Amino acid sequence: MEDPGAAGGAAALRSLLPPREFLRSRKGRLLPAEAVLSFIIFICYIASLAASFMMAPLLEFLLALFLFFAYASKLNEKFKGVYWPLTDFLRCVTAAIIYFAISIAAVSKYTDGASKAAGVFGFIATIVYAIDFYITFNDLVAFLKQGSSEAPEQRKSEDENSDSDSD
């Protein structure tokens, strides 16, 4: 006979995991990749002579984890005051630029192996973040085109329904 508490425990554990449809989505794959790369880069910078660069990967790791859980728990649908795609786009753009800059500095200035490894992983992270901001940018453009195509119709209907006698 099965323990009824075990089934309840498994269901509780499953409720903490993100939904499968999110994990199969493009954003559900990119955010964990960004978090893992940022964590690896953070560890490499801690072990290297270029320890002054460790703050950027730590912040990007924490931001990627936050956005992963925010999107997985559909927090973005609950808080409408923040435009999530724009926030994510700005995060990706700044992360790609910062990773590119510190990777060049780590590879060219420092001679230890950990700095070189952090630089190489930083270049890989730059590519992953660039892919993410390209995809997010396309989503933003599609959203803005959709919004601008509806705007003239809304203005036309507002003009027709106005009872202004200013003529």
mmCIF file of C-alpha atoms in Angstrom:
data_model
loop_
_atom_site.group_PDB
_atom_site.id
_atom_site.type_symbol
_atom_site.label_atom_id
_atom_site.label_comp_id
_atom_site.label_asym_id
_atom_site.label_seq_id
_atom_site.Cartn_x
_atom_site.Cartn_y
_atom_site.Cartn_z
ATOM 1 C CA MET A 1 0.000 0.000 0.000
ATOM 2 C CA GLU A 2 1.294 3.483 -0.926
ATOM 3 C CA ASP A 3 1.863 6.221 1.586
ATOM 4 C CA PRO A 4 -0.683 9.011 0.906
ATOM 5 C CA GLY A 5 1.769 11.598 2.239
ATOM 6 C CA ALA A 6 4.279 10.676 -0.501
ATOM 7 C CA ALA A 7 1.816 11.562 -3.267
ATOM 8 C CA GLY A 8 1.072 14.894 -1.603
ATOM 9 C CA GLY A 9 4.785 15.604 -1.242
ATOM 10 C CA ALA A 10 5.426 14.876 -4.924
ATOM 11 C CA ALA A 11 2.551 17.163 -5.919
ATOM 12 C CA ALA A 12 3.935 19.917 -3.682
ATOM 13 C CA LEU A 13 7.374 19.504 -5.228
ATOM 14 C CA ARG A 14 5.894 19.621 -8.748
ATOM 15 C CA SER A 15 4.089 22.853 -7.899
ATOM 16 C CA LEU A 16 7.463 24.507 -7.263
ATOM 17 C CA LEU A 17 8.784 23.576 -10.706
ATOM 18 C CA PRO A 18 8.033 25.788 -13.709
ATOM 19 C CA PRO A 19 5.363 24.560 -16.147
ATOM 20 C CA ARG A 20 6.549 22.374 -19.008
ATOM 21 C CA GLU A 21 5.198 24.678 -21.694
ATOM 22 C CA PHE A 22 7.368 27.494 -20.316
ATOM 23 C CA LEU A 23 10.446 25.266 -20.159
ATOM 24 C CA ARG A 24 9.908 24.330 -23.806
ATOM 25 C CA SER A 25 9.559 27.941 -24.894
ATOM 26 C CA ARG A 26 12.433 29.971 -26.269
ATOM 27 C CA LYS A 27 12.549 32.221 -23.205
ATOM 28 C CA GLY A 28 12.378 29.157 -20.961
ATOM 29 C CA ARG A 29 15.564 27.861 -22.572
ATOM 30 C CA LEU A 30 17.469 31.140 -22.830
ATOM 31 C CA LEU A 31 17.034 32.334 -19.249
ATOM 32 C CA PRO A 32 18.516 29.179 -17.629
ATOM 33 C CA ALA A 33 21.373 29.256 -20.152
ATOM 34 C CA GLU A 34 22.063 32.878 -19.223
ATOM 35 C CA ALA A 35 21.929 32.050 -15.507
ATOM 36 C CA VAL A 36 24.268 29.061 -15.841
ATOM 37 C CA LEU A 37 26.779 30.970 -17.970
ATOM 38 C CA SER A 38 26.706 33.929 -15.595
ATOM 39 C CA PHE A 39 27.299 31.636 -12.621
ATOM 40 C CA ILE A 40 30.227 29.902 -14.355
ATOM 41 C CA ILE A 41 31.741 33.281 -15.251
ATOM 42 C CA PHE A 42 31.238 34.465 -11.673
ATOM 43 C CA ILE A 43 33.100 31.414 -10.315
ATOM 44 C CA CYS A 44 35.900 31.883 -12.854
ATOM 45 C CA TYR A 45 36.345 35.534 -11.888
ATOM 46 C CA ILE A 46 36.447 34.654 -8.184
ATOM 47 C CA ALA A 47 39.274 32.182 -8.866
ATOM 48 C CA SER A 48 41.193 34.554 -11.140
ATOM 49 C CA LEU A 49 43.352 37.630 -10.847
ATOM 50 C CA ALA A 50 40.502 39.601 -12.461
ATOM 51 C CA ALA A 51 38.304 39.368 -9.347
ATOM 52 C CA SER A 52 37.259 42.981 -9.801
ATOM 53 C CA PHE A 53 34.974 41.844 -12.640
ATOM 54 C CA MET A 54 32.974 39.413 -10.486
ATOM 55 C CA MET A 55 30.110 41.809 -9.709
ATOM 56 C CA ALA A 56 28.698 41.972 -13.250
ATOM 57 C CA PRO A 57 28.221 38.191 -13.639
ATOM 58 C CA LEU A 58 26.735 37.966 -10.145
ATOM 59 C CA LEU A 59 24.150 40.646 -10.914
ATOM 60 C CA GLU A 60 23.316 39.101 -14.278
ATOM 61 C CA PHE A 61 22.961 35.687 -12.642
ATOM 62 C CA LEU A 62 20.526 37.065 -10.074
ATOM 63 C CA LEU A 63 18.557 39.020 -12.697
ATOM 64 C CA ALA A 64 18.297 35.981 -14.972
ATOM 65 C CA LEU A 65 17.064 33.841 -12.067
ATOM 66 C CA PHE A 66 14.542 36.488 -11.064
ATOM 67 C CA LEU A 67 13.160 36.815 -14.591
ATOM 68 C CA PHE A 68 13.091 33.037 -15.019
ATOM 69 C CA PHE A 69 10.924 32.624 -11.936
ATOM 70 C CA ALA A 70 8.880 35.728 -12.769
ATOM 71 C CA TYR A 71 8.020 34.385 -16.226
ATOM 72 C CA ALA A 72 7.560 30.807 -14.967
ATOM 73 C CA SER A 73 5.157 31.869 -12.209
ATOM 74 C CA LYS A 74 3.438 34.337 -14.580
ATOM 75 C CA LEU A 75 4.341 37.239 -12.325
ATOM 76 C CA ASN A 76 4.592 39.351 -15.485
ATOM 77 C CA GLU A 77 0.844 38.907 -16.020
ATOM 78 C CA LYS A 78 0.037 39.941 -12.455
ATOM 79 C CA PHE A 79 2.112 43.150 -12.401
ATOM 80 C CA LYS A 80 0.979 45.207 -15.368
ATOM 81 C CA GLY A 81 2.795 48.361 -14.219
ATOM 82 C CA VAL A 82 6.105 47.047 -15.541
ATOM 83 C CA TYR A 83 6.500 46.487 -19.267
ATOM 84 C CA TRP A 84 8.352 43.181 -18.969
ATOM 85 C CA PRO A 85 9.605 42.750 -22.557
ATOM 86 C CA LEU A 86 11.233 46.188 -22.499
ATOM 87 C CA THR A 87 12.826 45.464 -19.118
ATOM 88 C CA ASP A 88 14.109 42.155 -20.425
ATOM 89 C CA PHE A 89 15.378 43.807 -23.606
ATOM 90 C CA LEU A 90 17.336 46.447 -21.686
ATOM 91 C CA ARG A 91 18.776 43.772 -19.397
ATOM 92 C CA CYS A 92 19.955 41.720 -22.371
ATOM 93 C CA VAL A 93 21.472 44.682 -24.207
ATOM 94 C CA THR A 94 23.410 45.901 -21.193
ATOM 95 C CA ALA A 95 24.526 42.371 -20.302
ATOM 96 C CA ALA A 96 25.816 41.714 -23.818
ATOM 97 C CA ILE A 97 27.769 44.984 -23.847
ATOM 98 C CA ILE A 98 29.192 44.469 -20.353
ATOM 99 C CA TYR A 99 30.150 40.838 -20.987
ATOM 100 C CA PHE A 100 31.837 41.777 -24.241
ATOM 101 C CA ALA A 101 33.833 44.560 -22.590
ATOM 102 C CA ILE A 102 34.972 42.607 -19.537
ATOM 103 C CA SER A 103 35.752 39.541 -21.641
ATOM 104 C CA ILE A 104 38.084 41.548 -23.849
ATOM 105 C CA ALA A 105 39.752 42.976 -20.753
ATOM 106 C CA ALA A 106 40.046 39.573 -19.064
ATOM 107 C CA VAL A 107 41.547 37.858 -22.105
ATOM 108 C CA SER A 108 43.944 40.630 -23.074
ATOM 109 C CA LYS A 109 45.112 41.971 -19.703
ATOM 110 C CA TYR A 110 45.330 38.925 -17.418
ATOM 111 C CA THR A 111 47.502 35.861 -17.981
ATOM 112 C CA ASP A 112 46.057 33.284 -15.579
ATOM 113 C CA GLY A 113 43.887 30.435 -16.829
ATOM 114 C CA ALA A 114 40.801 31.355 -14.825
ATOM 115 C CA SER A 115 40.731 34.837 -16.360
ATOM 116 C CA LYS A 116 41.074 33.372 -19.838
ATOM 117 C CA ALA A 117 38.269 30.872 -19.106
ATOM 118 C CA ALA A 118 36.050 33.668 -17.770
ATOM 119 C CA GLY A 119 36.768 35.658 -20.924
ATOM 120 C CA VAL A 120 35.873 32.756 -23.214
ATOM 121 C CA PHE A 121 32.670 32.027 -21.296
ATOM 122 C CA GLY A 122 31.984 35.762 -21.376
ATOM 123 C CA PHE A 123 32.134 35.762 -25.171
ATOM 124 C CA ILE A 124 29.722 32.812 -25.227
ATOM 125 C CA ALA A 125 27.428 34.686 -22.820
ATOM 126 C CA THR A 126 27.634 37.733 -25.094
ATOM 127 C CA ILE A 127 26.301 35.632 -27.959
ATOM 128 C CA VAL A 128 23.500 34.133 -25.827
ATOM 129 C CA TYR A 129 22.440 37.552 -24.551
ATOM 130 C CA ALA A 130 22.623 38.973 -28.091
ATOM 131 C CA ILE A 131 20.315 36.214 -29.330
ATOM 132 C CA ASP A 132 17.931 36.943 -26.479
ATOM 133 C CA PHE A 133 17.841 40.686 -27.118
ATOM 134 C CA TYR A 134 17.382 40.121 -30.864
ATOM 135 C CA ILE A 135 14.363 37.897 -30.210
ATOM 136 C CA THR A 136 12.982 40.288 -27.604
ATOM 137 C CA PHE A 137 13.536 43.228 -29.963
ATOM 138 C CA ASN A 138 11.520 41.487 -32.688
ATOM 139 C CA ASP A 139 8.705 40.918 -30.180
ATOM 140 C CA LEU A 140 8.822 44.592 -29.198
ATOM 141 C CA VAL A 141 8.683 45.730 -32.821
ATOM 142 C CA ALA A 142 5.729 43.450 -33.531
ATOM 143 C CA PHE A 143 3.943 44.802 -30.468
ATOM 144 C CA LEU A 144 4.612 48.417 -31.444
ATOM 145 C CA LYS A 145 3.446 47.843 -35.030
ATOM 146 C CA GLN A 146 0.277 46.247 -33.710
ATOM 147 C CA GLY A 147 -0.308 49.205 -31.370
ATOM 148 C CA SER A 148 0.352 51.839 -34.047
ATOM 149 C CA SER A 149 -1.996 50.195 -36.551
ATOM 150 C CA GLU A 150 -4.858 50.337 -34.053
ATOM 151 C CA ALA A 151 -4.232 53.928 -33.028
ATOM 152 C CA PRO A 152 -5.679 55.696 -36.149
ATOM 153 C CA GLU A 153 -8.889 53.659 -35.944
ATOM 154 C CA GLN A 154 -9.310 54.565 -32.301
ATOM 155 C CA ARG A 155 -8.747 58.242 -33.090
ATOM 156 C CA LYS A 156 -11.247 58.095 -35.968
ATOM 157 C CA SER A 157 -13.937 56.549 -33.783
ATOM 158 C CA GLU A 158 -13.250 59.099 -31.033
ATOM 159 C CA ASP A 159 -13.596 61.958 -33.558
ATOM 160 C CA GLU A 160 -16.862 60.581 -34.915
ATOM 161 C CA ASN A 161 -18.339 60.111 -31.443
ATOM 162 C CA SER A 162 -17.382 63.517 -30.116
ATOM 163 C CA ASP A 163 -20.174 66.005 -29.646
ATOM 164 C CA SER A 164 -17.971 69.033 -29.865
ATOM 165 C CA ASP A 165 -19.475 72.204 -31.285
ATOM 166 C CA SER A 166 -16.153 73.922 -31.784
ATOM 167 C CA ASP A 167 -16.632 74.179 -35.578
#
